PDB file of C-alpha atoms and ligand atoms in Angstrom:
ATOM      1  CA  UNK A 127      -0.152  25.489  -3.800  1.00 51.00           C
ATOM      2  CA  UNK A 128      -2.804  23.015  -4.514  1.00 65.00           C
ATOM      3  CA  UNK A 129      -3.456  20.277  -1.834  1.00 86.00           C
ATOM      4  CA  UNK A 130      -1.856  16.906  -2.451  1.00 96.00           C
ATOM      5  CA  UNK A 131      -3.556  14.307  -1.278  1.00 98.00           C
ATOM      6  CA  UNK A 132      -1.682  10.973  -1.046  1.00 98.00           C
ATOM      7  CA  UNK A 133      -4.287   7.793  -0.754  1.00 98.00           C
ATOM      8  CA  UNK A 134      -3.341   4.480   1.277  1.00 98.00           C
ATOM      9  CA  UNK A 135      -4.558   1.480   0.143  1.00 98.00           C
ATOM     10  CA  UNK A 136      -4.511  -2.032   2.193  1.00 98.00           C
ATOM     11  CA  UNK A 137      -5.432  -5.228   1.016  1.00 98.00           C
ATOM     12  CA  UNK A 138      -6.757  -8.194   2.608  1.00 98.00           C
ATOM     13  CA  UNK A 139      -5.599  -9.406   6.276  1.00 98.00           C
ATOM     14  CA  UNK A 140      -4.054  -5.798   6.828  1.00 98.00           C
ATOM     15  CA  UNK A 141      -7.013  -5.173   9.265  1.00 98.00           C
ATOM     16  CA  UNK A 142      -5.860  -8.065  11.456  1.00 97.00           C
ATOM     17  CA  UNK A 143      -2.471  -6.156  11.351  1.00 98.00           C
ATOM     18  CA  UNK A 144      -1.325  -6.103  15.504  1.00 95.00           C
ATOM     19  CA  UNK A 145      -2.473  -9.854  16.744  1.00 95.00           C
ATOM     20  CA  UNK A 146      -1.690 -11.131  12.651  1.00 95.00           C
ATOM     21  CA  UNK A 147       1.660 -12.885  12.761  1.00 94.00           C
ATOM     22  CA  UNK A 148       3.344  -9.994  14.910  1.00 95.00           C
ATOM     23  CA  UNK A 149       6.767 -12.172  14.341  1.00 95.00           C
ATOM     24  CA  UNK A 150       6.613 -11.348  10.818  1.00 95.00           C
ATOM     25  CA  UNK A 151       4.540  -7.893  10.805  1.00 96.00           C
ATOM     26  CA  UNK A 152       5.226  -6.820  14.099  1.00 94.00           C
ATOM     27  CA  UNK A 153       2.628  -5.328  16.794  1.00 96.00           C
ATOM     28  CA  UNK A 154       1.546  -2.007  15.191  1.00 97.00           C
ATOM     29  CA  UNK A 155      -2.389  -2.077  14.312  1.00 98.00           C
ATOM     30  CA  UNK A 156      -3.403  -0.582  10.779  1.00 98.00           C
ATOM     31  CA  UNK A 157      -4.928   2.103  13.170  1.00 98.00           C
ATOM     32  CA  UNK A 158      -1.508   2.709  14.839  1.00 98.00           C
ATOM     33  CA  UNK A 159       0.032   3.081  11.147  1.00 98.00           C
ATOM     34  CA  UNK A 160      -2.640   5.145   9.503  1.00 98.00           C
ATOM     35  CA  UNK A 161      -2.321   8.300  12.809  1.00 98.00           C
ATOM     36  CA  UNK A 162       1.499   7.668  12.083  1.00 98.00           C
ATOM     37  CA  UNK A 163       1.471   8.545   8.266  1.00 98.00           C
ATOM     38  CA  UNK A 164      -1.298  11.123   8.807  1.00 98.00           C
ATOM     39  CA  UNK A 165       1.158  12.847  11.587  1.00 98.00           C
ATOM     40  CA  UNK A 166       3.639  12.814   9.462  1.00 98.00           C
ATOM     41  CA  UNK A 167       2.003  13.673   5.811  1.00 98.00           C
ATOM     42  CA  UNK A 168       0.708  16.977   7.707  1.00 97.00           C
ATOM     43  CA  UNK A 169       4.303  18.041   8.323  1.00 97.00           C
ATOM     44  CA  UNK A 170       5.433  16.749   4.566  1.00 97.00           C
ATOM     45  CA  UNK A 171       2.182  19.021   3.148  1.00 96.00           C
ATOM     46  CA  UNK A 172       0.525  16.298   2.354  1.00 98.00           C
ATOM     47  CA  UNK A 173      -3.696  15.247   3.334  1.00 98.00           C
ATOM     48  CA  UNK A 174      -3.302  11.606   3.758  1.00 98.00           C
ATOM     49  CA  UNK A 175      -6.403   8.987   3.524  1.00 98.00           C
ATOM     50  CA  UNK A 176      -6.484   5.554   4.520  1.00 98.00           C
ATOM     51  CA  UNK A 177      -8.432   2.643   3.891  1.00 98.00           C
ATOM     52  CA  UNK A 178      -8.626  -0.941   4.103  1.00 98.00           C
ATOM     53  CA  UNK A 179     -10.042  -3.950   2.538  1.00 98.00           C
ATOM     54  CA  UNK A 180     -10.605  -7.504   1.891  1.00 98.00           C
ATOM     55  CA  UNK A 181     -11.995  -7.820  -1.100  1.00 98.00           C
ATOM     56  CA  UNK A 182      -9.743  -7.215  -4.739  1.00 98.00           C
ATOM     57  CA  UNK A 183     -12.736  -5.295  -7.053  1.00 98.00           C
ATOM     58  CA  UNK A 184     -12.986  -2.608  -4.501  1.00 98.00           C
ATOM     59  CA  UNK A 185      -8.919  -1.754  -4.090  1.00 98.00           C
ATOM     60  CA  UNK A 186      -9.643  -1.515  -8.385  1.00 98.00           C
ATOM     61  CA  UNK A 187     -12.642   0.445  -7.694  1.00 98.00           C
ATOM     62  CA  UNK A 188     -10.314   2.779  -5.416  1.00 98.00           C
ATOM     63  CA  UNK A 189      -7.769   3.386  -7.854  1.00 98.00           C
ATOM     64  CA  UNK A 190     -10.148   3.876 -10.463  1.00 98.00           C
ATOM     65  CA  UNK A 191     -11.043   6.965  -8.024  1.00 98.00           C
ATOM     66  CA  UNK A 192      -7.682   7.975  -7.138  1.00 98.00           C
ATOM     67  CA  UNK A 193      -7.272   8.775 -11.099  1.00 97.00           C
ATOM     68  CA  UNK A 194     -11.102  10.331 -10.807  1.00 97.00           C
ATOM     69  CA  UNK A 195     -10.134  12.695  -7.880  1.00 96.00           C
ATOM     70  CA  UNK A 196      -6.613  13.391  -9.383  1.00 93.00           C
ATOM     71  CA  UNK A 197      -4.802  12.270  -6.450  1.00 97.00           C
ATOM     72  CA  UNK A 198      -1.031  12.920  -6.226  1.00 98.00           C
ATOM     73  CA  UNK A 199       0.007   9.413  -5.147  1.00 98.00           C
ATOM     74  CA  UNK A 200      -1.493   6.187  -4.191  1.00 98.00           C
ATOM     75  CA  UNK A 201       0.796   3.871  -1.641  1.00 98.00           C
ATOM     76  CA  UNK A 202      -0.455   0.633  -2.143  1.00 99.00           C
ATOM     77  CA  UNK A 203      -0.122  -2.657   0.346  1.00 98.00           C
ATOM     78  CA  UNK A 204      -2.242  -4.939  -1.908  1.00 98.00           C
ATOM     79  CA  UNK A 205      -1.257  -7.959   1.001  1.00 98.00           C
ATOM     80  CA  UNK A 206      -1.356 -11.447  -0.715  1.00 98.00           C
ATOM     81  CA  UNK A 207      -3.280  -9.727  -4.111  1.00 98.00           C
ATOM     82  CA  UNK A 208       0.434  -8.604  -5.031  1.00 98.00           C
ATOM     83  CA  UNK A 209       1.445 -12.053  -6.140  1.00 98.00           C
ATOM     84  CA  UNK A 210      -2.218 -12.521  -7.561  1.00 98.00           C
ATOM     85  CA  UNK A 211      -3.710  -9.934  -9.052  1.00 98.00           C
ATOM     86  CA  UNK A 212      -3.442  -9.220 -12.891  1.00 98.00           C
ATOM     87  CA  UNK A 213      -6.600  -7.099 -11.856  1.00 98.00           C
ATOM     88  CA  UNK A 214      -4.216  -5.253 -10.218  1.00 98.00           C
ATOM     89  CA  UNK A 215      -1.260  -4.721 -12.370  1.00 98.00           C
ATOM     90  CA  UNK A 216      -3.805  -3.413 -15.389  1.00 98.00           C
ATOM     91  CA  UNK A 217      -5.625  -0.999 -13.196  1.00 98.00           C
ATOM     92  CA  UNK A 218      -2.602   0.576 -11.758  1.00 98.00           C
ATOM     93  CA  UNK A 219      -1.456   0.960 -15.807  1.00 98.00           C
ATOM     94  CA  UNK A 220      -4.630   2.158 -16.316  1.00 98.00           C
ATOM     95  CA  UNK A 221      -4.593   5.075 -14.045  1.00 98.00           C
ATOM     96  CA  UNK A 222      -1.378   6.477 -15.138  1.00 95.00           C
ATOM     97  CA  UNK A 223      -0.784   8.110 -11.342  1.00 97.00           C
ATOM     98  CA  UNK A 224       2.392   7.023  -9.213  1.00 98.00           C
ATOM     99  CA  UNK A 225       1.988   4.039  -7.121  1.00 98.00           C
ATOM    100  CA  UNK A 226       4.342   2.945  -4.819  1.00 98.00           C
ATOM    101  CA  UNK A 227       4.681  -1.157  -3.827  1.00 98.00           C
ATOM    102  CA  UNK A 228       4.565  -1.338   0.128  1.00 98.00           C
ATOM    103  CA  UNK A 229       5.071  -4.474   2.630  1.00 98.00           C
ATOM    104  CA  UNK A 230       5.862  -4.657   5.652  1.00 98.00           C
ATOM    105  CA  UNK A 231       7.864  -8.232   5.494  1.00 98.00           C
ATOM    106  CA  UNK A 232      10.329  -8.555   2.780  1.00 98.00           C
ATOM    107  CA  UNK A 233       8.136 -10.771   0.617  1.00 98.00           C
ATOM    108  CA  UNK A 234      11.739 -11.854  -1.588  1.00 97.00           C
ATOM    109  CA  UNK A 235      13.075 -13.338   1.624  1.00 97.00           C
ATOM    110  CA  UNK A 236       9.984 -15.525   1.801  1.00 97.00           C
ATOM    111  CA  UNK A 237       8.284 -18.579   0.312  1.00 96.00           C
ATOM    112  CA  UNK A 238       8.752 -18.494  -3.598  1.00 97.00           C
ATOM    113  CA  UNK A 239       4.836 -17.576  -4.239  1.00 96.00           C
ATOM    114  CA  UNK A 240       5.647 -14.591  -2.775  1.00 97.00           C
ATOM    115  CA  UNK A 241       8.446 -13.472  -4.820  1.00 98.00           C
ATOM    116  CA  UNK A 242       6.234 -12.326  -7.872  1.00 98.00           C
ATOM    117  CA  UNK A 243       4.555  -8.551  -7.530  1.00 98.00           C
ATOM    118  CA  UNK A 244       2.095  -8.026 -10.261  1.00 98.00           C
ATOM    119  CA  UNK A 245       1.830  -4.987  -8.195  1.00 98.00           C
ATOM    120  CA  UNK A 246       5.964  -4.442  -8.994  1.00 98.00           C
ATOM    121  CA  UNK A 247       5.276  -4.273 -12.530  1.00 98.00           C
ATOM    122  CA  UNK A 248       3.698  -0.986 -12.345  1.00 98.00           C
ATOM    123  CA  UNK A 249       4.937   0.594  -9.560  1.00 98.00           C
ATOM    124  CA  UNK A 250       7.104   3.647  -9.243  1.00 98.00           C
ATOM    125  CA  UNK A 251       8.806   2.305  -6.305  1.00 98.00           C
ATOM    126  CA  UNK A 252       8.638  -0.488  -3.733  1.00 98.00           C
ATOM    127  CA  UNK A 253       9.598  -0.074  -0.343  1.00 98.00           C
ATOM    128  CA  UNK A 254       9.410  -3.492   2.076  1.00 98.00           C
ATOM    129  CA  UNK A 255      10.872  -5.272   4.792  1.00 98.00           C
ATOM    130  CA  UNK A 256      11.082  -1.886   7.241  1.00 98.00           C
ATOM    131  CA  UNK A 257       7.865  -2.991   8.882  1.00 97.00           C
ATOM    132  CA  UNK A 258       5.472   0.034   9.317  1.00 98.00           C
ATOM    133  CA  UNK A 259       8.594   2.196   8.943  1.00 98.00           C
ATOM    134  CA  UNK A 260       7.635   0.768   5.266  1.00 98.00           C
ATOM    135  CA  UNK A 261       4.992   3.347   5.469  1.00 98.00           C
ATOM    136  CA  UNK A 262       6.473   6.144   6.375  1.00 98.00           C
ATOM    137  CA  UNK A 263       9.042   5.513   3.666  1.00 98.00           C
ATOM    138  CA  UNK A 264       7.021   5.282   1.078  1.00 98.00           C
ATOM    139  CA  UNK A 265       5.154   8.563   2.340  1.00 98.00           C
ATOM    140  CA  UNK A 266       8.603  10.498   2.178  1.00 98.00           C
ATOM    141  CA  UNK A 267       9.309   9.187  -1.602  1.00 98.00           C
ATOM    142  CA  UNK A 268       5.999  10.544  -2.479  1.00 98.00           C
ATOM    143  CA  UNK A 269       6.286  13.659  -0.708  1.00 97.00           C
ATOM    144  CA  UNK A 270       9.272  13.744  -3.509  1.00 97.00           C
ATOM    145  CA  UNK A 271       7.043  13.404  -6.678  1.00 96.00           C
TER     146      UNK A 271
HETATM  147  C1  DQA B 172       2.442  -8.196   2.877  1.00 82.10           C
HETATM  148  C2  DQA B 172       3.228  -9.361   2.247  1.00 82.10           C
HETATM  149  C3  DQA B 172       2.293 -10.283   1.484  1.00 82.10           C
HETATM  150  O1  DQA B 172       3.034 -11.377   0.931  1.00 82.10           O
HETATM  151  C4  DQA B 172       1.230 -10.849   2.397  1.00 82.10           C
HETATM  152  O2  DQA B 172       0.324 -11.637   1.669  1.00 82.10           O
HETATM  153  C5  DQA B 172       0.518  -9.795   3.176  1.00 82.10           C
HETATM  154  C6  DQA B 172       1.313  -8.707   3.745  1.00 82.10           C
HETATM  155  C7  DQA B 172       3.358  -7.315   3.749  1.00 82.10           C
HETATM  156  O3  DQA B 172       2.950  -6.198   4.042  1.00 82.10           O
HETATM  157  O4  DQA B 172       4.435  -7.748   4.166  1.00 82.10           O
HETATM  158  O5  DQA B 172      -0.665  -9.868   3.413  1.00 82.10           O
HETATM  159  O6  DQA B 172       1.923  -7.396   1.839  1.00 82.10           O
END
């Protein structure tokens, strides 16, 4: 069978993730997360990739790749461009590949700005609030695609 190759995407802040607010996103660094769903993609079948950034354009220019590459899903923690980012919303349409939603917090059970996902309105799934157990989650649910 072909290689599947899931992508992980992280917005801004996620490369603060271990000293960031560890009461809300606990004490795993990205680094910690990224050998976890690696470990665990190799045993679903899966080549996982990781990568982080700050800035919105390149997380488009990413996805805009994912299609490029034919990638079999993209897991996407777009931080605090979920609840801003039209940019977003219309490349994840545009792609027409599965993306699942992920957070660590539950971003419903927060402050009202964070209740809207543009990223929600084109997602596949969304899986949130399990902190990097959110990860891993998601990583199972596309192992099922
Ligand atoms: C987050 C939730 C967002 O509201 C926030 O802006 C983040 C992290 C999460 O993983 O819980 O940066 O996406």
């Amino acid at each position: 069978m072909a290689e599947r190759t899931v992508l992980v995407l992280n917005g801004p802040n996620l490369n603060l993730l271990g000293t960031r607010e560890p009461e809300i996103y606990g004490h795993d660094t990205l680094d910690d997360i990224n050998a976890r769903l690696i470990a665990r993609g190799a045993e679903l079948g899966l080549v996982v990739e990781c990568r982080q950034t700050n800035h919105e354009g390149v997380l488009v220019d990413w996805l805009h790749e994912a299609r490029a590459r034919g990638v079999h899903t993209v897991l996407l923690n777009a931080g605090a461009y979920t609840h801003t980012s039209i940019a977003l919303l219309d490349a994840i349409r545009a792609i027409e590949l599965p993306v699942i939603e992920v957070h660590l917090s539950d971003p419903e059970t927060r402050e009202l700005f964070r209740h809207l996902s543009y990223v929600g309105m084109a997602a596949v799934a969304c899986v949130k609030g399990l902190g990097a157990q959110s990860y891993i989650v998601a990583l199972e649910q596309a192992a099922a695609l």
